[in-house]
Coordinates of C-alpha atoms in Angstrom, one line a residue:
X1243 CA 23.1 62.0 16.1
X1244 CA 22.3 58.9 18.2
X1245 CA 25.4 57.9 20.2
X1246 CA 24.7 54.2 19.5
X1247 CA 24.6 54.9 15.8
X1248 CA 27.8 56.9 16.0
X1249 CA 29.6 54.0 17.9
X1250 CA 28.4 51.4 15.3
X1251 CA 29.5 53.6 12.4
X1252 CA 33.0 54.2 13.9
X1253 CA 33.3 50.4 14.6
X1254 CA 32.6 49.6 10.9
X1255 CA 34.9 52.4 9.7
X1256 CA 37.7 51.1 12.0
X1257 CA 37.4 47.6 10.6
X1258 CA 37.7 48.8 7.0
X1259 CA 40.4 51.2 8.0
X1260 CA 42.5 48.4 9.4
X1261 CA 42.1 46.5 6.1
X1262 CA 43.1 49.6 4.2
X1263 CA 46.3 50.2 6.2
X1264 CA 47.3 46.5 5.9
X1265 CA 46.9 46.7 2.1
X1266 CA 49.3 49.7 2.3
X1267 CA 51.9 47.4 3.8
X1268 CA 51.9 48.5 7.5
X1269 CA 52.9 45.8 10.0
X1270 CA 49.9 43.9 11.2
X1271 CA 50.3 44.1 15.0
X1272 CA 51.0 47.8 15.0
X1273 CA 48.2 48.5 12.5
X1274 CA 45.7 46.7 14.7
X1275 CA 46.7 48.5 17.8
X1276 CA 47.4 51.9 16.2
X1277 CA 44.3 52.3 14.2
X1278 CA 42.2 51.0 17.1
X1279 CA 43.7 53.6 19.4
X1280 CA 43.0 56.4 16.9
X1281 CA 39.4 55.4 16.6
X1282 CA 39.2 55.0 20.3
X1283 CA 40.3 58.7 20.6
X1284 CA 37.6 59.6 18.0
X1285 CA 35.1 57.7 20.1
X1286 CA 36.2 59.6 23.2
X1287 CA 35.6 62.8 21.3
X1288 CA 32.0 61.8 20.4
X1289 CA 31.5 60.4 23.9
X1290 CA 30.9 56.8 22.8
X1291 CA 34.1 55.2 24.2
X1292 CA 35.5 55.4 27.7
X1293 CA 39.3 55.4 27.8
X1294 CA 39.3 53.6 31.2
X1295 CA 38.4 50.4 29.2
X1296 CA 42.0 50.2 28.2
X1297 CA 42.8 49.3 31.8
X1298 CA 41.7 45.8 31.1
X1299 CA 44.5 45.3 28.6
X1300 CA 47.1 44.6 31.3
X1301 CA 45.0 41.8 32.8
X1302 CA 44.5 40.4 29.3
X1303 CA 48.2 40.3 28.5
X1304 CA 49.0 38.8 31.8
X1305 CA 46.3 36.2 31.2
X1306 CA 47.9 35.3 27.8
X1307 CA 51.3 35.0 29.3
X1308 CA 50.1 32.8 32.2
X1309 CA 47.8 30.6 30.1
X1310 CA 49.0 27.1 30.3
X1311 CA 47.2 26.0 27.2
X1312 CA 49.1 28.6 25.1
X1313 CA 52.4 27.3 26.3
X1314 CA 51.9 24.5 23.9
X1315 CA 52.3 26.9 21.0
X1316 CA 56.1 27.5 21.3
X1317 CA 56.6 23.8 22.2
X1318 CA 54.9 22.6 19.1
X1319 CA 56.8 25.1 17.0
X1320 CA 60.0 23.9 18.5
X1321 CA 59.1 20.3 17.7
X1322 CA 58.3 21.2 14.1
X1323 CA 61.5 23.2 13.5
X1324 CA 63.7 20.5 15.2
X1325 CA 62.1 17.8 13.0
X1326 CA 62.7 19.9 9.9
X1327 CA 66.4 20.2 10.9
X1328 CA 66.6 16.4 11.5
X1329 CA 65.8 15.8 7.7
X1330 CA 62.9 13.5 8.4
X1331 CA 60.9 15.2 5.7
X1332 CA 63.7 14.6 3.2
X1333 CA 63.9 10.9 3.9
X1334 CA 60.2 10.5 3.9
X1335 CA 59.9 12.2 0.5
X1336 CA 62.6 10.2 -1.1
X1337 CA 61.3 6.9 0.2
X1338 CA 57.7 7.5 -0.6
X1339 CA 58.7 8.7 -4.1
X1340 CA 60.3 5.2 -4.6
X1341 CA 57.3 3.4 -3.1
X1342 CA 54.7 5.0 -5.4
X1343 CA 57.0 5.7 -8.4
X1344 CA 55.7 2.9 -10.6
X1345 CA 52.2 4.5 -10.6
X1346 CA 51.1 7.4 -12.8
X1347 CA 50.8 10.3 -10.4
X1348 CA 52.9 8.4 -7.9
X1349 CA 55.2 11.3 -7.0
X1350 CA 52.1 13.5 -6.4
X1351 CA 50.6 10.8 -4.2
X1352 CA 53.8 10.5 -2.2
X1353 CA 54.0 14.3 -1.7
X1354 CA 50.4 14.3 -0.4
X1355 CA 51.0 11.4 2.0
X1356 CA 54.2 13.0 3.3
X1357 CA 52.5 16.4 3.7
X1358 CA 49.9 14.7 5.9
X1359 CA 52.5 12.9 8.0
X1360 CA 54.5 16.1 8.4
X1361 CA 51.4 18.0 9.3
X1362 CA 50.7 15.5 12.1
X1363 CA 54.2 15.6 13.4
X1364 CA 55.4 19.2 12.7
X1365 CA 52.6 21.5 11.8
X1366 CA 55.0 24.2 10.4
X1367 CA 53.7 25.2 7.0
X1368 CA 56.7 27.2 5.8
X1369 CA 59.2 24.5 6.6
X1370 CA 57.1 21.8 5.0
X1371 CA 56.4 23.7 1.7
X1372 CA 60.1 24.7 1.4
X1373 CA 61.4 21.2 2.1
X1374 CA 59.0 19.6 -0.4
X1375 CA 59.7 22.3 -2.9
X1376 CA 63.5 21.8 -2.7
X1377 CA 63.3 18.0 -2.9
X1378 CA 60.1 17.0 -4.7
X1379 CA 59.6 19.8 -7.2
X1380 CA 62.9 19.1 -9.1
X1381 CA 62.2 15.4 -9.1
X1382 CA 58.6 16.0 -10.5
X1383 CA 59.9 18.3 -13.2
X1384 CA 62.6 15.8 -14.2
X1385 CA 59.8 13.2 -14.5
X1386 CA 58.0 15.6 -16.9
X1387 CA 55.2 16.5 -14.5
X1388 CA 53.0 19.4 -15.5
X1389 CA 54.5 22.3 -13.4
X1390 CA 51.0 23.4 -12.5
X1391 CA 50.1 20.1 -11.0
X1392 CA 53.4 19.7 -9.2
X1393 CA 53.3 23.1 -7.6
X1394 CA 49.6 22.8 -6.7
X1395 CA 50.2 19.4 -5.0
X1396 CA 53.2 20.7 -3.0
X1397 CA 51.5 24.0 -1.8
X1398 CA 48.2 22.3 -0.9
X1399 CA 49.9 19.4 0.9
X1400 CA 52.2 21.7 2.8
X1401 CA 49.3 23.6 4.3
X1402 CA 47.7 20.5 5.9
X1403 CA 49.5 21.5 9.1
X1404 CA 46.9 24.2 9.6
X1405 CA 44.1 21.7 10.1
X1406 CA 45.7 18.3 11.0
X1407 CA 46.6 18.3 14.7
X1408 CA 48.8 19.4 16.4
X1409 CA 47.9 22.8 14.8
X1410 CA 48.9 26.0 16.5
X1411 CA 45.8 27.7 14.9
X1412 CA 43.6 25.1 16.6
X1413 CA 45.3 25.7 19.9
X1414 CA 44.5 29.5 19.8
X1415 CA 41.0 28.8 18.5
X1416 CA 40.3 26.2 21.2
X1417 CA 41.4 28.6 23.9
X1418 CA 39.3 31.5 22.4
X1419 CA 36.2 29.4 21.8
X1420 CA 36.4 27.9 25.3
X1421 CA 36.2 31.4 27.0
X1422 CA 33.6 32.7 24.5
X1423 CA 31.4 29.6 24.8
X1424 CA 31.5 29.8 28.6
X1425 CA 30.4 33.5 28.5
X1426 CA 27.6 32.9 26.0
X1427 CA 26.2 29.9 28.0
X1428 CA 26.3 31.9 31.2
X1429 CA 24.5 34.8 29.5
X1430 CA 21.8 32.2 28.5
X1431 CA 21.4 31.1 32.1
X1432 CA 23.5 27.9 31.7
X1433 CA 25.9 28.1 34.6
X1434 CA 27.4 24.6 34.0
X1435 CA 28.1 24.5 30.3
X1436 CA 29.9 21.6 28.6
X1437 CA 33.5 22.9 28.3
X1438 CA 35.2 23.2 24.9
X1439 CA 38.9 22.3 24.9
X1440 CA 41.8 22.2 22.5
X1441 CA 41.5 18.4 22.7
X1442 CA 38.0 18.7 21.4
X1443 CA 39.2 20.7 18.4
X1444 CA 42.1 18.3 17.8
X1445 CA 39.7 15.3 17.7
X1446 CA 37.2 17.2 15.6
X1447 CA 39.8 18.2 13.0
X1448 CA 41.1 14.6 12.4
X1449 CA 38.3 13.5 10.0
X1450 CA 38.2 16.8 8.1
X1451 CA 42.0 16.5 7.7
X1452 CA 41.5 13.0 6.3
X1453 CA 38.8 14.3 4.1
X1454 CA 41.1 16.9 2.6
X1455 CA 43.9 14.3 2.1
X1456 CA 41.3 12.1 0.3
X1457 CA 40.2 14.9 -2.0
X1458 CA 43.8 15.8 -2.9
X1459 CA 44.5 12.1 -3.6
X1460 CA 41.3 11.8 -5.6
X1461 CA 42.2 14.9 -7.8
X1462 CA 45.7 13.5 -8.4
X1463 CA 44.3 10.1 -9.4
X1464 CA 41.8 11.8 -11.8
X1465 CA 44.7 13.6 -13.4
X1466 CA 46.6 10.3 -13.7
X1467 CA 43.6 8.7 -15.4
X1468 CA 42.4 11.4 -17.7
X1469 CA 45.6 13.4 -18.3
X1470 CA 48.4 10.8 -17.9
X1471 CA 50.9 13.1 -19.6
X1472 CA 50.7 15.5 -16.7
X1473 CA 51.9 13.0 -14.1
X1474 CA 53.9 10.1 -15.7
X1475 CA 55.2 7.2 -13.7
X1476 CA 58.8 7.1 -12.5
X1477 CA 59.8 3.3 -12.3
X1478 CA 62.2 2.3 -9.6
X1479 CA 65.2 0.2 -10.7
X1480 CA 64.9 -3.5 -9.6
X1481 CA 68.0 -3.4 -7.4
X1482 CA 66.5 -0.5 -5.3
X1483 CA 63.2 -2.4 -4.8
X1484 CA 64.9 -5.1 -2.7
X1485 CA 65.8 -2.6 0.0
X1486 CA 62.6 -0.5 -0.3
X1487 CA 60.7 -2.1 2.6
X1488 CA 63.5 -1.5 5.0
X1489 CA 63.8 2.1 3.8
X1490 CA 60.1 2.6 4.3
X1491 CA 60.2 1.2 7.8
X1492 CA 63.1 3.4 8.8
X1493 CA 61.5 6.5 7.3
X1494 CA 58.0 6.0 8.6
X1495 CA 58.3 4.5 12.0
X1496 CA 60.0 7.5 13.8
X1497 CA 57.4 10.1 12.8
X1498 CA 54.5 7.6 13.3
X1499 CA 55.7 6.9 16.8
X1500 CA 56.0 10.6 17.6
X1501 CA 52.5 11.2 16.2
X1502 CA 51.1 8.4 18.4
X1503 CA 52.9 9.8 21.4
X1504 CA 51.7 13.3 21.0
X1505 CA 48.2 13.0 19.5
X1506 CA 47.5 9.7 21.2
X1507 CA 48.2 11.1 24.7
X1508 CA 45.9 14.1 24.0
X1509 CA 43.0 12.2 22.5
X1510 CA 43.3 9.5 25.1
X1511 CA 43.1 12.0 27.9
X1512 CA 46.5 10.9 29.2
X1513 CA 48.1 14.4 28.8
X1514 CA 47.0 18.0 28.2
X1515 CA 48.1 19.6 24.9
X1516 CA 50.9 21.4 26.7
X1517 CA 52.2 18.3 28.3
X1518 CA 52.0 16.4 25.0
X1519 CA 53.8 19.3 23.3
X1520 CA 56.7 19.0 25.7
X1521 CA 56.9 15.3 25.0
X1522 CA 56.9 16.1 21.3
X1523 CA 59.7 18.6 21.7
X1524 CA 61.8 16.2 23.6
X1525 CA 60.9 13.4 21.1
X1526 CA 62.0 15.6 18.2
X1527 CA 65.4 16.1 19.9
X1528 CA 65.7 12.4 20.4
X1529 CA 65.0 11.7 16.7
X1530 CA 67.5 14.4 15.7
X1531 CA 70.1 12.8 18.0
X1532 CA 69.5 9.3 16.5
X1533 CA 70.2 10.8 13.1
X1534 CA 73.4 12.5 14.5
X1535 CA 72.0 15.9 13.8
X1536 CA 71.6 17.2 17.3
X1537 CA 74.2 19.8 18.1
X1538 CA 74.5 23.1 19.9
X1539 CA 74.3 24.9 16.5
X1540 CA 71.1 23.1 15.6
X1541 CA 69.6 23.8 19.1
X1542 CA 70.5 27.4 18.8
X1543 CA 69.0 27.7 15.3
X1544 CA 65.8 26.0 16.5
X1545 CA 65.5 28.1 19.6
X1546 CA 65.9 31.3 17.5
X1547 CA 63.4 30.2 14.9
X1548 CA 60.9 29.2 17.7
X1549 CA 61.3 32.5 19.5
X1550 CA 60.8 34.5 16.2
X1551 CA 57.7 32.6 15.2
X1552 CA 56.2 32.7 18.7
X1553 CA 56.9 36.4 19.1
X1554 CA 55.3 37.2 15.7
X1555 CA 52.1 35.3 16.6
X1556 CA 51.8 36.8 20.1
X1557 CA 52.5 40.4 19.1
X1558 CA 49.6 40.1 16.6
X1559 CA 47.5 38.7 19.5
X1560 CA 48.3 41.7 21.7
X1561 CA 47.5 44.1 18.9
X1562 CA 44.2 42.3 18.2
X1563 CA 43.3 42.7 21.9
X1564 CA 43.3 46.5 21.5
X1565 CA 41.1 46.1 18.4
X1566 CA 38.7 43.8 20.1
X1567 CA 38.2 46.2 23.1
X1568 CA 37.6 49.3 21.0
X1569 CA 35.4 47.5 18.4
X1570 CA 33.1 45.8 21.0
X1571 CA 32.8 48.7 23.5
X1572 CA 31.9 51.2 20.7
X1573 CA 29.0 48.9 19.8
X1574 CA 30.5 46.9 16.9
X1575 CA 29.4 43.6 18.4
X1576 CA 25.8 44.8 18.4
X1577 CA 26.1 45.8 14.8
X1578 CA 27.5 42.4 13.8
X1579 CA 24.8 40.6 16.0
X1580 CA 22.0 42.5 14.3
X1581 CA 23.4 41.8 10.8
X1582 CA 23.9 38.0 11.4
X1583 CA 20.8 37.4 13.4
X1584 CA 18.5 39.0 10.9
X1585 CA 19.9 37.2 7.8
X1586 CA 17.3 35.3 5.8
X1587 CA 18.1 31.6 6.2
X1588 CA 18.8 31.6 9.9
X1589 CA 21.8 30.2 11.7
X1590 CA 23.3 28.3 8.7
X1591 CA 23.1 31.5 6.6
X1592 CA 24.9 33.4 9.4
X1593 CA 27.7 30.8 9.5
X1594 CA 28.0 30.8 5.7
X1595 CA 28.3 34.6 5.6
X1596 CA 31.1 34.5 8.2
X1597 CA 32.9 31.8 6.3
X1598 CA 32.6 33.8 3.1
X1599 CA 34.0 36.9 4.8
X1600 CA 36.9 34.9 6.2
X1601 CA 37.5 33.4 2.7
X1602 CA 37.8 36.9 1.2
X1603 CA 40.0 38.1 4.0
X1604 CA 42.3 35.1 3.3
X1605 CA 43.3 36.9 0.0
X1606 CA 44.9 39.7 1.9
X1607 CA 45.5 38.6 5.5
X1608 CA 47.4 35.8 7.3
X1609 CA 45.6 33.0 9.2
X1610 CA 46.4 34.3 12.7
X1611 CA 45.5 37.9 11.7
X1612 CA 42.0 36.6 10.6
X1613 CA 41.2 34.6 13.7
X1614 CA 42.4 37.3 16.1
X1615 CA 40.2 39.8 14.4
X1616 CA 37.1 37.9 13.3
X1617 CA 36.7 35.2 16.0
X1618 CA 36.2 37.6 18.9
X1619 CA 33.6 39.6 16.8
X1620 CA 31.6 36.8 15.3
X1621 CA 31.9 33.7 17.5
X1622 CA 29.8 35.1 20.4
X1623 CA 26.9 35.8 18.0
X1624 CA 27.2 32.4 16.3
X1625 CA 27.5 30.5 19.6
X1626 CA 24.5 32.4 20.9
X1627 CA 22.6 31.1 17.8
X1628 CA 23.4 27.6 19.1
X1629 CA 26.2 26.8 16.6
X1630 CA 28.3 23.9 17.8
X1631 CA 31.6 25.4 18.9
X1632 CA 33.7 22.4 17.8
X1633 CA 32.1 22.4 14.3
X1634 CA 32.6 26.1 14.1
X1635 CA 36.3 25.9 15.1
X1636 CA 37.1 23.1 12.6
X1637 CA 35.1 24.8 9.9
X1638 CA 37.1 28.0 10.4
X1639 CA 40.3 26.0 10.4
X1640 CA 39.6 24.4 7.0
X1641 CA 38.5 27.8 5.7
X1642 CA 41.7 29.5 6.9
X1643 CA 43.9 26.8 5.4
X1644 CA 42.7 28.2 2.1
X1645 CA 44.3 31.6 3.0
X1646 CA 47.7 30.0 2.4
X1647 CA 46.8 29.2 -1.2
X1648 CA 44.9 32.3 -2.4
X1649 CA 46.9 34.9 -4.3
X1650 CA 48.2 37.6 -4.0
X1651 CA 49.2 37.0 -0.3
X1652 CA 49.1 33.2 0.0
X1653 CA 52.2 32.4 2.0
X1654 CA 52.5 28.9 0.7
X1655 CA 52.8 30.5 -2.8
X1656 CA 55.6 32.8 -1.6
X1657 CA 57.4 29.9 0.1
X1658 CA 57.4 27.8 -3.0
X1659 CA 58.2 30.7 -5.3
X1660 CA 61.4 31.3 -3.2
X1661 CA 62.7 27.8 -3.9
X1662 CA 61.2 27.0 -7.4
X1663 CA 63.5 27.2 -10.4
X1664 CA 63.1 30.0 -12.9
X1665 CA 61.5 27.7 -15.4
X1666 CA 58.4 27.6 -13.1
X1667 CA 56.7 30.9 -13.5
X1668 CA 54.6 32.5 -10.8
X1669 CA 51.5 32.3 -13.0
X1670 CA 52.0 28.5 -13.1
X1671 CA 52.0 28.3 -9.3
X1672 CA 48.8 30.4 -9.1
X1673 CA 47.1 28.2 -11.8
X1674 CA 48.3 25.1 -10.0
X1675 CA 46.7 25.9 -6.6
X1676 CA 43.3 26.9 -8.2
X1677 CA 41.9 23.3 -8.3
X1678 CA 43.0 22.8 -4.7
X1679 CA 41.3 25.9 -3.5
X1680 CA 38.1 24.5 -5.1
X1681 CA 38.7 21.3 -3.2
X1682 CA 39.0 23.2 0.0
X1683 CA 35.6 24.9 -0.7
X1684 CA 34.2 21.5 -1.5
X1685 CA 35.4 20.2 1.8
X1686 CA 33.7 23.1 3.6
X1687 CA 30.5 22.4 1.7
X1688 CA 30.6 18.7 2.7
X1689 CA 31.1 19.8 6.4
X1690 CA 28.1 22.1 6.1
X1691 CA 26.0 19.2 4.9
X1692 CA 27.4 16.7 7.3
X1693 CA 28.5 18.5 10.6
X1694 CA 29.1 15.0 12.2
X1695 CA 32.4 14.9 10.3
X1696 CA 33.7 17.3 12.9
X1697 CA 31.5 16.6 15.9
X1698 CA 31.3 12.7 15.9
X1699 CA 34.8 11.9 17.1
X1700 CA 35.0 14.3 20.0
X1701 CA 31.7 13.1 21.3
X1702 CA 32.8 9.4 20.8
X1703 CA 36.1 10.0 22.7
X1704 CA 35.1 12.4 25.5
X1705 CA 31.4 11.6 26.1

């Protein structure tokens, strides 16, 4: 049999083998590395894989550990965890609930706005969903909100941290797309390509993030108009209204100032993402100190949580590196290239197929698992087909946000299920997120029709 055909066949079997082992419950990082090593041995047996290729792994790992851009990841995680400990989310939710309480759907609107603010200042999905679930869900249920609407709004708003900067997913994708784009352009003979940076993705994700917030708000307002019983108003007593403006200022100003300091410095070209992340981490500690919540115990808890989350992400990245080497060097990239390049419909069809595959993988895999597996395989082919790297990165970010909402393995559903009262059944949570999954898909469709939503702002800022 043709060695090329054997290599491509083994690459395809390896991909589906990894999915199968993950469905059996094996740890992701070890599955990626272990299954890839096994198929690498099989490839050696058939003479389609050279084991000396594993020698490049050490350089890859050292490259990850010395990459200054990726240093921003633990710093942003630290910032998010510290802000969660400082109870900023709690104060924001309570204050916004009062501000919009007189409107039908007001509590839902307040949750969406707070979710967007927390996304721009923390970016930690788990902490945001749990916090809003503990504080807002009981209040919404007491106000006779439909449990499906309440849980859907909380889960969807909590996942905005995956697309609204500073997003750790965008940091990894920015770093990956930067290297891939440089290699693709050099292969095409362009030895001075326009670089792609994390700042480009941050700028590109702002308007799509606003679009998602607008769609969530629009759905909540439609429910308030056509199904008012599902989201009744919660009037605020007159005596509490007198102090409301002061409460709003106290609750809003600290996170807004932090957002301006972090994102403003990145988009304005004043600081790199890593430098801005360090400012954000220090700023989060300052806010915690101003609230008298900064202590050695809080610092210790925050450091442990940051180390745990960072280790989880990077160990998956290390395992995905083994998969990438075996898959590509056995000919898997040629198989994917032939499949995508020969699709009827051209480049847009190729992008649509990749988005569809990522959407399906979101039902069974986590966001980081998907980008570490799929981006190295598909991005070189798509960028070679002249797809804009910023548009592709933001489109993937919006798509992967959906993975937090799709059962059975949507993590936002698990987070909320863990803090929701027994009266809220799991089936209610699944039904509640369904309209928001459709809104996510609508946002992707809009970005397909109008790519400028993702590409206009980076060009306006950096050109």
